PDB file of C-alpha atoms in Angstrom:
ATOM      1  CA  UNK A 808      33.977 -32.408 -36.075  1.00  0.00           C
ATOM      2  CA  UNK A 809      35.242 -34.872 -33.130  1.00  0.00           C
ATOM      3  CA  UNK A 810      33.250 -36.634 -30.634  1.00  0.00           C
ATOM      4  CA  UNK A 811      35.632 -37.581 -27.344  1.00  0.00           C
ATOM      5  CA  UNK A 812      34.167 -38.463 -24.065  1.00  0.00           C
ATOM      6  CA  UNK A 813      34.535 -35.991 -21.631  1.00  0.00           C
ATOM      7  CA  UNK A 814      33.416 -37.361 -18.371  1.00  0.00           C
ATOM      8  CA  UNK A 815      32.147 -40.534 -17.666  1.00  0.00           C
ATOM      9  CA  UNK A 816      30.079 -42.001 -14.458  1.00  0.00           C
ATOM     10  CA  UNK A 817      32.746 -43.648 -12.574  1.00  0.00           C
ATOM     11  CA  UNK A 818      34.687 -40.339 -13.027  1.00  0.00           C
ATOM     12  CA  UNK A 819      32.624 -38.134 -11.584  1.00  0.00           C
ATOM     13  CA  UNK A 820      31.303 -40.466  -8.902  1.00  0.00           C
ATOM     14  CA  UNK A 821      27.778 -40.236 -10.461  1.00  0.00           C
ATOM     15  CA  UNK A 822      25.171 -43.039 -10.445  1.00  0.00           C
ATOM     16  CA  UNK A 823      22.945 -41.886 -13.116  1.00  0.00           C
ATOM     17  CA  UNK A 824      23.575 -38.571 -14.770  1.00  0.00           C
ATOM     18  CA  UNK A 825      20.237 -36.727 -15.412  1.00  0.00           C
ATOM     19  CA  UNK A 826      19.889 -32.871 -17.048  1.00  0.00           C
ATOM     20  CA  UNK A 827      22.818 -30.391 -17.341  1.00  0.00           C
ATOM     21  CA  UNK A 828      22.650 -26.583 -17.667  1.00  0.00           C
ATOM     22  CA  UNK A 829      25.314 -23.878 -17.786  1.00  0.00           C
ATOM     23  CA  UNK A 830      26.241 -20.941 -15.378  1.00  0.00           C
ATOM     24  CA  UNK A 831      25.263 -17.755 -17.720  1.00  0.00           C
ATOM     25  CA  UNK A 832      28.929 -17.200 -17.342  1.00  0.00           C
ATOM     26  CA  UNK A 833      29.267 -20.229 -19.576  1.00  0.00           C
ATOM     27  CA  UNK A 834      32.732 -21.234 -17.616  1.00  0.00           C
ATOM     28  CA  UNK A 835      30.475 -23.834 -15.357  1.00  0.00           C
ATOM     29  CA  UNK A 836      28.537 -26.845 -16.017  1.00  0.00           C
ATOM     30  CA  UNK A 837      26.007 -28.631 -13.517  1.00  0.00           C
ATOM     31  CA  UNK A 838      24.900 -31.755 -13.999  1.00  0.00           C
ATOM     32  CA  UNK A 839      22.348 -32.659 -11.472  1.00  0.00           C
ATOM     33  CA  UNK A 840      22.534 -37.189 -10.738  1.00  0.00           C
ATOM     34  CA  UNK A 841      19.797 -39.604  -9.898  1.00  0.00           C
ATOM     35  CA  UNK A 842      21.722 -40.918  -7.191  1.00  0.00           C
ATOM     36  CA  UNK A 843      18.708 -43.290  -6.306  1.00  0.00           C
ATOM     37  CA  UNK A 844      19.105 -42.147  -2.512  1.00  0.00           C
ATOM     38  CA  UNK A 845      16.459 -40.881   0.113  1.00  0.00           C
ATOM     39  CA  UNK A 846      18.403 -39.354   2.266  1.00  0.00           C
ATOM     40  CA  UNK A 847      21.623 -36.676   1.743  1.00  0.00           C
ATOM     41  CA  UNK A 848      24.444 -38.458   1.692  1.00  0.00           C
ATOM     42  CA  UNK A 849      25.099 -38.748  -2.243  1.00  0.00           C
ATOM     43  CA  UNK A 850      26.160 -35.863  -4.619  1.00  0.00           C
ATOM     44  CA  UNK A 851      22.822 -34.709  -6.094  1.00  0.00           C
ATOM     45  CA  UNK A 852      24.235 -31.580  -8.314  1.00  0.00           C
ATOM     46  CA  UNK A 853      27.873 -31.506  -9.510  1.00  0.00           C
ATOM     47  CA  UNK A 854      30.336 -29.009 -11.259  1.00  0.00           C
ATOM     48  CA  UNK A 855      32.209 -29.060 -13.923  1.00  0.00           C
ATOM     49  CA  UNK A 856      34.913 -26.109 -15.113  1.00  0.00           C
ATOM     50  CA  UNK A 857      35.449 -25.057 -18.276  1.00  0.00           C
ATOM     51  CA  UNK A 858      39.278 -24.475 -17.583  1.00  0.00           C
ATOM     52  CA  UNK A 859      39.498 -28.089 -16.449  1.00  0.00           C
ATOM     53  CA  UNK A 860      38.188 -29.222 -20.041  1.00  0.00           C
ATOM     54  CA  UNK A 861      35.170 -30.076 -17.951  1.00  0.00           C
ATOM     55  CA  UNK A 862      36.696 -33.868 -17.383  1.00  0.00           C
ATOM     56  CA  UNK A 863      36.938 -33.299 -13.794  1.00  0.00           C
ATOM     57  CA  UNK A 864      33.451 -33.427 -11.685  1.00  0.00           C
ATOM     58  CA  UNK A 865      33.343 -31.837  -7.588  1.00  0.00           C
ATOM     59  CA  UNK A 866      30.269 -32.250  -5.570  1.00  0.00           C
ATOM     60  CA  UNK A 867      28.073 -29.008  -5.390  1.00  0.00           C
ATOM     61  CA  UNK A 868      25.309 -30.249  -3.327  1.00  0.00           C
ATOM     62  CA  UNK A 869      24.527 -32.886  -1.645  1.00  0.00           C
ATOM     63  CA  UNK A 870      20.839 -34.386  -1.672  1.00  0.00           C
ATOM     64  CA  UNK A 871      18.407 -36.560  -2.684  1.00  0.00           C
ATOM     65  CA  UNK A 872      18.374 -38.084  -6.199  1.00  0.00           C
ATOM     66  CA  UNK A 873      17.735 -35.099  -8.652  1.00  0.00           C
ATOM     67  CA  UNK A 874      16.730 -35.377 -12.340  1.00  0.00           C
ATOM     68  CA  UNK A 875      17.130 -31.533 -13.720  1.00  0.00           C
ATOM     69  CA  UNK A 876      19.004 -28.547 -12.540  1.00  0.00           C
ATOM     70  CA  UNK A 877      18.614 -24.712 -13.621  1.00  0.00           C
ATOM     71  CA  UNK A 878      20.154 -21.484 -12.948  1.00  0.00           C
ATOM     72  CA  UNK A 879      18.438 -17.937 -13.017  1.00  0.00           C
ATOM     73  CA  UNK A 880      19.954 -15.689 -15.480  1.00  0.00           C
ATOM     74  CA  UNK A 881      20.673 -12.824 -13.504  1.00  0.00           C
ATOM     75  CA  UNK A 882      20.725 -13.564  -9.946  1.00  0.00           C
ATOM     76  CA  UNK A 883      23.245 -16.569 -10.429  1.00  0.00           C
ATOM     77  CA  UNK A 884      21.216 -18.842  -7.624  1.00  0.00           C
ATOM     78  CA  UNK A 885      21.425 -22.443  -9.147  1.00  0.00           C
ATOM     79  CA  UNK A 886      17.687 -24.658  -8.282  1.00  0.00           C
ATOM     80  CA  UNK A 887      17.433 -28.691  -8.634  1.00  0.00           C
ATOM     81  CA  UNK A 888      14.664 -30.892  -8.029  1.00  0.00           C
ATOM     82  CA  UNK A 889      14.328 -34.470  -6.449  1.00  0.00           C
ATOM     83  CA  UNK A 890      12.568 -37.435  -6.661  1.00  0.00           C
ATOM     84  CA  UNK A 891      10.277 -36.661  -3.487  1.00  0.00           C
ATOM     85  CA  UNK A 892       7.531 -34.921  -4.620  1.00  0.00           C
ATOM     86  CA  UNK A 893       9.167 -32.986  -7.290  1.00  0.00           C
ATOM     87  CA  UNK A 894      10.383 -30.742  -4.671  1.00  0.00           C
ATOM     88  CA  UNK A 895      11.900 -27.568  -5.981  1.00  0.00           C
ATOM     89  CA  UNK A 896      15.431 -27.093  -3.777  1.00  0.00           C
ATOM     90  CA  UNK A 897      17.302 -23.761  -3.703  1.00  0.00           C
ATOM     91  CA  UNK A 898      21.057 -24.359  -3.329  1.00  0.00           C
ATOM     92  CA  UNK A 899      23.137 -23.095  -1.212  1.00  0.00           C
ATOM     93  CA  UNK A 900      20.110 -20.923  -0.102  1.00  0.00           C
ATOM     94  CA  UNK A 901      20.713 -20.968   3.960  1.00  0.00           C
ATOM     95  CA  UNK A 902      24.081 -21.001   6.538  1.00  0.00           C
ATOM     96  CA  UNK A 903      23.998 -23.839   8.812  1.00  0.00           C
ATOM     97  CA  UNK A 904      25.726 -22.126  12.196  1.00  0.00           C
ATOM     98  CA  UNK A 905      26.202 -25.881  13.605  1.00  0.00           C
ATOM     99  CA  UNK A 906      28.074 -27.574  10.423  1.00  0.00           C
ATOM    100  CA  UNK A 907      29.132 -23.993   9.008  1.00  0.00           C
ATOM    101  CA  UNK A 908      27.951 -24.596   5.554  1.00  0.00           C
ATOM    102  CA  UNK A 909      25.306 -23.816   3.371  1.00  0.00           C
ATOM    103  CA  UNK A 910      22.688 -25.951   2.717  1.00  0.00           C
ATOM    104  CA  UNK A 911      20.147 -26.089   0.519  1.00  0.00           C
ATOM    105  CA  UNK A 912      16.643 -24.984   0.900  1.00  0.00           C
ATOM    106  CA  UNK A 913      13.497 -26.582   0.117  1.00  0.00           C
ATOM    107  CA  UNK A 914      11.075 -23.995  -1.960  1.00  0.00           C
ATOM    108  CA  UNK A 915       7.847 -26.328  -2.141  1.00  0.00           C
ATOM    109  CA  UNK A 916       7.220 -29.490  -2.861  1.00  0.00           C
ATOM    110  CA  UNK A 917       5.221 -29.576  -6.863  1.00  0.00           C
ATOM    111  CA  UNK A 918       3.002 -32.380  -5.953  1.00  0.00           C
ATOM    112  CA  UNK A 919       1.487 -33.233  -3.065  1.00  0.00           C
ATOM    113  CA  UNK A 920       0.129 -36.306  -1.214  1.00  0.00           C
ATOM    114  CA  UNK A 921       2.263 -39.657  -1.385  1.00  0.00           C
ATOM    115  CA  UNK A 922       2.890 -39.214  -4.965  1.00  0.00           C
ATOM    116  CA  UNK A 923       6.598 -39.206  -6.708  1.00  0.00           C
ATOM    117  CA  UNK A 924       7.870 -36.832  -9.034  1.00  0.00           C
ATOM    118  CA  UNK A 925       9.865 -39.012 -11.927  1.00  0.00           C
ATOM    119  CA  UNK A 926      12.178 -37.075 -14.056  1.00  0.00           C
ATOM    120  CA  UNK A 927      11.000 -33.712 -14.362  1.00  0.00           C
ATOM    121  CA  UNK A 928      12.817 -31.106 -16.172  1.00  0.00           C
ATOM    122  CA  UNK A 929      13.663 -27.442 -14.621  1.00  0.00           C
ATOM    123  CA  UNK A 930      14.086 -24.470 -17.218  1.00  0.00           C
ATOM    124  CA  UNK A 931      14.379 -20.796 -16.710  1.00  0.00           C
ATOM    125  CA  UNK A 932      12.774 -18.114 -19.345  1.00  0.00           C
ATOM    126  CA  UNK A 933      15.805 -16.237 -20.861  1.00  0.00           C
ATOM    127  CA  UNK A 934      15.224 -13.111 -19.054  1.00  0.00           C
ATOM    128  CA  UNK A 935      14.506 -14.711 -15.635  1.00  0.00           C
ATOM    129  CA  UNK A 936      10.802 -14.050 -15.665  1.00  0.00           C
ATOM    130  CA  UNK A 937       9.714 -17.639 -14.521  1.00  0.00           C
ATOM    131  CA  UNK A 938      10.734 -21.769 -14.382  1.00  0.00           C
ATOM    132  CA  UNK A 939       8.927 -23.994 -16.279  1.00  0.00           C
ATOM    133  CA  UNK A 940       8.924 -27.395 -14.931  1.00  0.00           C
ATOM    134  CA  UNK A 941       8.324 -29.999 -17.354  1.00  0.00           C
ATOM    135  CA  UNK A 942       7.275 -33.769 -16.839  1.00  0.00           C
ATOM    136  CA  UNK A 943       4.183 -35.831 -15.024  1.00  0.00           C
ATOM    137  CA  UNK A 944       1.926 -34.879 -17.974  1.00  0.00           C
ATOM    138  CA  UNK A 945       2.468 -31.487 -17.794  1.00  0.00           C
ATOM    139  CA  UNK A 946       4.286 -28.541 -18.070  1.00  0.00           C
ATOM    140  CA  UNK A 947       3.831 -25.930 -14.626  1.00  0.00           C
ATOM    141  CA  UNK A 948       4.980 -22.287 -13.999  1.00  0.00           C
ATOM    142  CA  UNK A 949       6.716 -20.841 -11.183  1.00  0.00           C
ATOM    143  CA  UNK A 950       6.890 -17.025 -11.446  1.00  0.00           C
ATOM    144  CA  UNK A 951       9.876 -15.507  -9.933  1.00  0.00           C
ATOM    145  CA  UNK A 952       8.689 -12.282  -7.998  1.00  0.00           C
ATOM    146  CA  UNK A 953      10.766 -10.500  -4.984  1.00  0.00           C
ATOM    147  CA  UNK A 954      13.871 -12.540  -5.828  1.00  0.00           C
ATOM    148  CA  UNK A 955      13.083 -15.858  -5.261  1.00  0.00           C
ATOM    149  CA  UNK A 956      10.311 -18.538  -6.888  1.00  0.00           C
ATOM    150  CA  UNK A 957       7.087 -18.586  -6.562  1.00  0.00           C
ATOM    151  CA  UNK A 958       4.726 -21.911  -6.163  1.00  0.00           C
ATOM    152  CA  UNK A 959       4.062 -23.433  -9.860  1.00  0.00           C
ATOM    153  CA  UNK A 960       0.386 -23.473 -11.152  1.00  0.00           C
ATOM    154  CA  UNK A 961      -0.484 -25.081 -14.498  1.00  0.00           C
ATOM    155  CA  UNK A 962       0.512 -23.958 -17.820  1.00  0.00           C
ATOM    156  CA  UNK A 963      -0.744 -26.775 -20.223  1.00  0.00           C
ATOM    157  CA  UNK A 964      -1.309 -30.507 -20.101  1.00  0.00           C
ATOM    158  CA  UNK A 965      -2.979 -32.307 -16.947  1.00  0.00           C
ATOM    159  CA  UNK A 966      -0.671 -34.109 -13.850  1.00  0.00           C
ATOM    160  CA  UNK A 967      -0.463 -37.580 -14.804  1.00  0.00           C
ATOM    161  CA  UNK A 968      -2.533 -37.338 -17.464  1.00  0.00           C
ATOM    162  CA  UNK A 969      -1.372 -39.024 -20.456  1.00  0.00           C
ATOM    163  CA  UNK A 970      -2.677 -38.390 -24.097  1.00  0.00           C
ATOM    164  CA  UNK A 971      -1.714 -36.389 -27.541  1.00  0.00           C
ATOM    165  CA  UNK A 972      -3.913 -33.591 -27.791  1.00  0.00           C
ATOM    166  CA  UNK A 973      -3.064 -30.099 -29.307  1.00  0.00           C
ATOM    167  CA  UNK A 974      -5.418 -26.998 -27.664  1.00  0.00           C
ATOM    168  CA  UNK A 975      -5.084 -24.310 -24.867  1.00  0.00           C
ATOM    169  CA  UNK A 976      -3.956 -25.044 -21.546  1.00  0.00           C
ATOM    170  CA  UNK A 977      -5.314 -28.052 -19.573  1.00  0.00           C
ATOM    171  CA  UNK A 978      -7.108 -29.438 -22.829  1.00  0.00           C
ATOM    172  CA  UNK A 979      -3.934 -30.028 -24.568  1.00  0.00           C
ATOM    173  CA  UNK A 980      -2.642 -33.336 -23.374  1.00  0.00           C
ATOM    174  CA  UNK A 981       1.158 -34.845 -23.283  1.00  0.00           C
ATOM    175  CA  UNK A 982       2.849 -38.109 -23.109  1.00  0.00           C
ATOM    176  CA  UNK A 983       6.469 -38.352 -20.717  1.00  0.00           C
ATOM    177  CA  UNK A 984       7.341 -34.563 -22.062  1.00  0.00           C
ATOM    178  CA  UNK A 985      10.619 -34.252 -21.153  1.00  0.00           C
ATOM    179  CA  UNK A 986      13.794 -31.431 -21.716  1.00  0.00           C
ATOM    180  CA  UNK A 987      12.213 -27.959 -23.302  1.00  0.00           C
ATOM    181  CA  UNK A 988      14.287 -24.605 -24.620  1.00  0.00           C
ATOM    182  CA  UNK A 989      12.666 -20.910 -25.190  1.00  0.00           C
ATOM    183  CA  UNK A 990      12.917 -19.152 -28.666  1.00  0.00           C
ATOM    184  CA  UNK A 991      12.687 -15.588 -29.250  1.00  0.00           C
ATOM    185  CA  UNK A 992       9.689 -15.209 -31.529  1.00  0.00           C
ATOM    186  CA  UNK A 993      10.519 -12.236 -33.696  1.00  0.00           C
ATOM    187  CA  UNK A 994       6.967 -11.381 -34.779  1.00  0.00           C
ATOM    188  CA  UNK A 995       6.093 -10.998 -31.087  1.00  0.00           C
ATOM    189  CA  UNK A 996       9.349  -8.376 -31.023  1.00  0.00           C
ATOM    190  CA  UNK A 997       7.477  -6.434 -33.705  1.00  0.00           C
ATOM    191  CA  UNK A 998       4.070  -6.905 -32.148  1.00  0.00           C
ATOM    192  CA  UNK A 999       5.731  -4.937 -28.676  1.00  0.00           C
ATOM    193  CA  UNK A1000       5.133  -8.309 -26.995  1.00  0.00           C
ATOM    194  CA  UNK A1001       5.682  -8.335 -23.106  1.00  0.00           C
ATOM    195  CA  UNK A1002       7.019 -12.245 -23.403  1.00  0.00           C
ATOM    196  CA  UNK A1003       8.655 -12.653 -26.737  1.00  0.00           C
ATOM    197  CA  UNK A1004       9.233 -16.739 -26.366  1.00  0.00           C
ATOM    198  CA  UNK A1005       7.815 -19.585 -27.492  1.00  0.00           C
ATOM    199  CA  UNK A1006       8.737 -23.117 -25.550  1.00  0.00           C
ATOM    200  CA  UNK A1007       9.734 -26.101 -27.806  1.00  0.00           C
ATOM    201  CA  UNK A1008       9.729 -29.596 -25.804  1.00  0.00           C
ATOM    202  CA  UNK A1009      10.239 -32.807 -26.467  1.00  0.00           C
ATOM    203  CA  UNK A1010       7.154 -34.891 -25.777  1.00  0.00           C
ATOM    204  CA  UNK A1011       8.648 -38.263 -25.803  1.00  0.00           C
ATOM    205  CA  UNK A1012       5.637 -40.757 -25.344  1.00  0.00           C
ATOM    206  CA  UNK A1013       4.332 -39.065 -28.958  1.00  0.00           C
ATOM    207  CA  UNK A1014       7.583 -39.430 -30.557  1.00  0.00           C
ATOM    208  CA  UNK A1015       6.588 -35.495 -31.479  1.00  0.00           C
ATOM    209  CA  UNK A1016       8.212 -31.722 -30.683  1.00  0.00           C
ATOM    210  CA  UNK A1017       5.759 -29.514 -29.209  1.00  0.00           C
ATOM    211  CA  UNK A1018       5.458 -25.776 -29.466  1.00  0.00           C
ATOM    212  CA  UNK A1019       3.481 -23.249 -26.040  1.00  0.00           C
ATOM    213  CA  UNK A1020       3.158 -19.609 -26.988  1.00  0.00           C
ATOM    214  CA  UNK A1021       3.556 -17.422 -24.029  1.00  0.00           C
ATOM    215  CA  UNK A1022      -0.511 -17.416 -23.530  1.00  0.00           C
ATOM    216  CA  UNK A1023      -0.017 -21.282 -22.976  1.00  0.00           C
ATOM    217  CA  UNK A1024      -1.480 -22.780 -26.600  1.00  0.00           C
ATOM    218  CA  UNK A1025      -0.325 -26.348 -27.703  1.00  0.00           C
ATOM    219  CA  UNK A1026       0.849 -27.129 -31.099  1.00  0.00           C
ATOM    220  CA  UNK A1027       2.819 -29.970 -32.697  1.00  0.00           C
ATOM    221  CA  UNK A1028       5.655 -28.358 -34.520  1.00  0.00           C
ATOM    222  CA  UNK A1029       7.197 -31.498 -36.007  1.00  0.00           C
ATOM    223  CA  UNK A1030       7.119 -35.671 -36.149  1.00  0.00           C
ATOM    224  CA  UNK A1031       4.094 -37.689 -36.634  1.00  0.00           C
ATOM    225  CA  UNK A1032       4.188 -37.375 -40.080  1.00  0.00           C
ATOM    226  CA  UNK A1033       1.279 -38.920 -41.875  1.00  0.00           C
ATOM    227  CA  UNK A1034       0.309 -42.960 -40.505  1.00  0.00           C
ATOM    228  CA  UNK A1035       1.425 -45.351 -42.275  1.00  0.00           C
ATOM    229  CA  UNK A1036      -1.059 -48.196 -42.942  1.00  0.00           C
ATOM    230  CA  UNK A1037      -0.505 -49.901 -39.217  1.00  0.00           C
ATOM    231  CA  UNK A1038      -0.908 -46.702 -37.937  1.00  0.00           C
ATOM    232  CA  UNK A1039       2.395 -45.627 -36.713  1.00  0.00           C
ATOM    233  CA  UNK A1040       3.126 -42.355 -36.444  1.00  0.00           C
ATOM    234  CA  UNK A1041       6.941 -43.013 -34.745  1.00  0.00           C
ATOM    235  CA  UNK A1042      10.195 -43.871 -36.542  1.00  0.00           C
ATOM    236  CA  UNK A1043      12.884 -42.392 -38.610  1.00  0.00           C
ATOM    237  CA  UNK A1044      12.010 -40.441 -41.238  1.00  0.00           C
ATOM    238  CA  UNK A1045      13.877 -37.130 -42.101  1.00  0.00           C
ATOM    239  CA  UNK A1046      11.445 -34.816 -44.530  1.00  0.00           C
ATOM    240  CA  UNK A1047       9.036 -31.901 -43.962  1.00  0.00           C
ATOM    241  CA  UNK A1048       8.172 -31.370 -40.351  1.00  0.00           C
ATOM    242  CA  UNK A1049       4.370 -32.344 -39.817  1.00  0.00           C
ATOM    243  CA  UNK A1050       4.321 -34.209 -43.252  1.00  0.00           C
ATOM    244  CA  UNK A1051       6.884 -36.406 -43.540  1.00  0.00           C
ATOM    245  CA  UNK A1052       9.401 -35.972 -40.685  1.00  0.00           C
ATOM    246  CA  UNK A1053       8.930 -39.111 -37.718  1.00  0.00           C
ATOM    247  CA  UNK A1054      11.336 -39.716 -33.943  1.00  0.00           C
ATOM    248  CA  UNK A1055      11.464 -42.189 -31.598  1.00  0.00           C
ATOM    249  CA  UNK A1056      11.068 -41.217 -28.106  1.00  0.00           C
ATOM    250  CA  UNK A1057      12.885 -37.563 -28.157  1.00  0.00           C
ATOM    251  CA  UNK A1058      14.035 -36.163 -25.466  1.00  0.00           C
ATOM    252  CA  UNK A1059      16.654 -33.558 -25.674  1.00  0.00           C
ATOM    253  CA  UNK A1060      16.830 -30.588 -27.520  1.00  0.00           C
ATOM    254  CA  UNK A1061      18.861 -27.264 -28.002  1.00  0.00           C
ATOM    255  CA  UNK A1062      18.600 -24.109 -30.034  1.00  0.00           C
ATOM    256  CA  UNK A1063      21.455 -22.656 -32.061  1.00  0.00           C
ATOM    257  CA  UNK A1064      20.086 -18.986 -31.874  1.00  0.00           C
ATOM    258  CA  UNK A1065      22.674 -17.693 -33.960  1.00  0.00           C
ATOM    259  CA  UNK A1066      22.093 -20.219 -36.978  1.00  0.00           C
ATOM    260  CA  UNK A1067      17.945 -21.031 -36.307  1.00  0.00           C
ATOM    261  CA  UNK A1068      19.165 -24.835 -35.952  1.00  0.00           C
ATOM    262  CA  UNK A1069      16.916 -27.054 -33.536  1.00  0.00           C
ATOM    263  CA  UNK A1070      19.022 -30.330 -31.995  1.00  0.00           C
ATOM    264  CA  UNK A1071      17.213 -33.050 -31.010  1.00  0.00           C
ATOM    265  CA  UNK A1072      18.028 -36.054 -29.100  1.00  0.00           C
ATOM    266  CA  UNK A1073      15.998 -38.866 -30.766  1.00  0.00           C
ATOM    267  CA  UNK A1074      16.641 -41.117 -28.158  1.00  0.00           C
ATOM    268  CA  UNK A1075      14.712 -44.500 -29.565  1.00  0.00           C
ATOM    269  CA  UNK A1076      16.644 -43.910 -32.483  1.00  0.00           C
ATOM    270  CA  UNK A1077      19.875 -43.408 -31.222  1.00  0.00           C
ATOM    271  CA  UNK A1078      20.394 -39.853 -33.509  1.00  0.00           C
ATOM    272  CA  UNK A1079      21.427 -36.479 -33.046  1.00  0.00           C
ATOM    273  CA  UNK A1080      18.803 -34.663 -35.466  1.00  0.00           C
ATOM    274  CA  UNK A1081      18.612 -31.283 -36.306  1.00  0.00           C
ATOM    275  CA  UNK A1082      16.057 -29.089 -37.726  1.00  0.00           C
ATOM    276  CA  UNK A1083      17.172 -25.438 -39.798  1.00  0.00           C
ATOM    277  CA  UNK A1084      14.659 -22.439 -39.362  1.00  0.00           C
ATOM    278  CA  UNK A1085      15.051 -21.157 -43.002  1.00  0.00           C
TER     279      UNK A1085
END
């Protein structure tokens, strides 16, 4: 396989690319940019075409600095976030009849008083069913009911709330979790399961992947294998997943569906790692 660059910063006029996501059509990519601006005169959320070769970037939205951008599986409508309390925009969402454009449209805002919401990660259950937003400590739920998002409430962890803690809910705790993916759990299929997904994330400050079922329990499903005399429970280390196997700061991953293959971003150690579902 070849690795070639195919867009870089200066080419796409970004400042500091954040998440990307596909169109379900798979011909489009968004990349949403931390474009370290408070007001709405910077490209926030970008396109990319697949019939370009996806080397050539055009503004989608312009906003506020944005860390993650998602797109609901069957209505098409394409949601970011920003710095400013973690609001939750919808793009494109109302007609301006003074500038004749569409704007985007503020949803709610996921915290509240003067705090900031660093980095947070937006990502739609498969069949449409709800967001999960992922970051400050947590990870929060917005249900999508009567075509359009609802308000998050908590799922697991506690807002800025720091800790490693497996359990149910708000007694599990999290350290910087950062990008998540669902995976179709077969033995829920077979079980007549409404919600057949789990959620993997990378929990970066633990240097761990984390596992929620549907009903919101917290697992570890791999790094932090056993201490090692100073205690450390980061590193590299390839080997069995809670025994052996140790990252560094992770905070990408992907699922290959069609092979059961995990990809991780181990970030502190500058690796692509995978893990096989055998």
């Amino acid at each position: 396989e070849d690795v070639s660059t195919v867009v870089t910063n200066g080419q796409g006029g970004f400042f500091r690319m954040q998440g990307l996501t596909f169109h379900p059509d798979g011909d489009t990519l968004f990349i949403a940019d931390d474009n370290g601006r408070g007001d709405k005169g910077m490209m926030a959320v970008a396109y990319l075409l697949r019939s370009r070769h996806f080397n050539s970037a055009n503004p989608y939205v312009y906003d506020r600095c944005s860390y993650s951008c998602a797109v609901h599986p069957t209505s098409k409508s394409v949601y970011y976030n920003t710095y400013f309390k973690a609001a939750i925009m919808k793009a494109k969402a109302q007609f301006n009849e003074q500038t004749q454009q569409w704007e985007s449209k503020q949803l709610f805002n996921v915290i509240e008083n003067d705090r900031e919401g660093w980095s947070s990660s937006l990502v739609f259950h498969p069949e449409g069913k709800y967001l999960y937003v992922v970051g400050l400590e947590s990870v929060l739920r917005c249900d999508y009911n009567n075509g359009e998002l609802q308000p998050p409430y908590k799922v697991a962890g506690e807002l800025f709330t720091s800790g490693y803690k497996d359990g149910m809910g708000s007694d599990a705790r999290f350290s910087s979790p950062c990008q998540g993916v669902f995976v179709k759990n077969k033995d829920y299929v077979n079980a007549g399961k409404e919600d057949v997904y789990d959620f993997y994330l990378c929990d970066a400050g633990n240097h761990c992947i984390r596992k929620i079922t549907p009903e919101g329990a917290v697992s570890t499903y791999a790094g932090r294998g056993t201490a090692s005399a100073d205690g450390k429970v980061d590193g590299y280390i390839d080997g069995d997943l809670r025994t052996e196997a140790r990252f560094l700061e992770p905070t990408g991953i992907a699922y290959d569906e069609d092979n059961g293959t995990f990809y991780i971003a181990d970030r502190g150690n500058k690796r692509i790692r995978f893990i096989a579902i055998e």
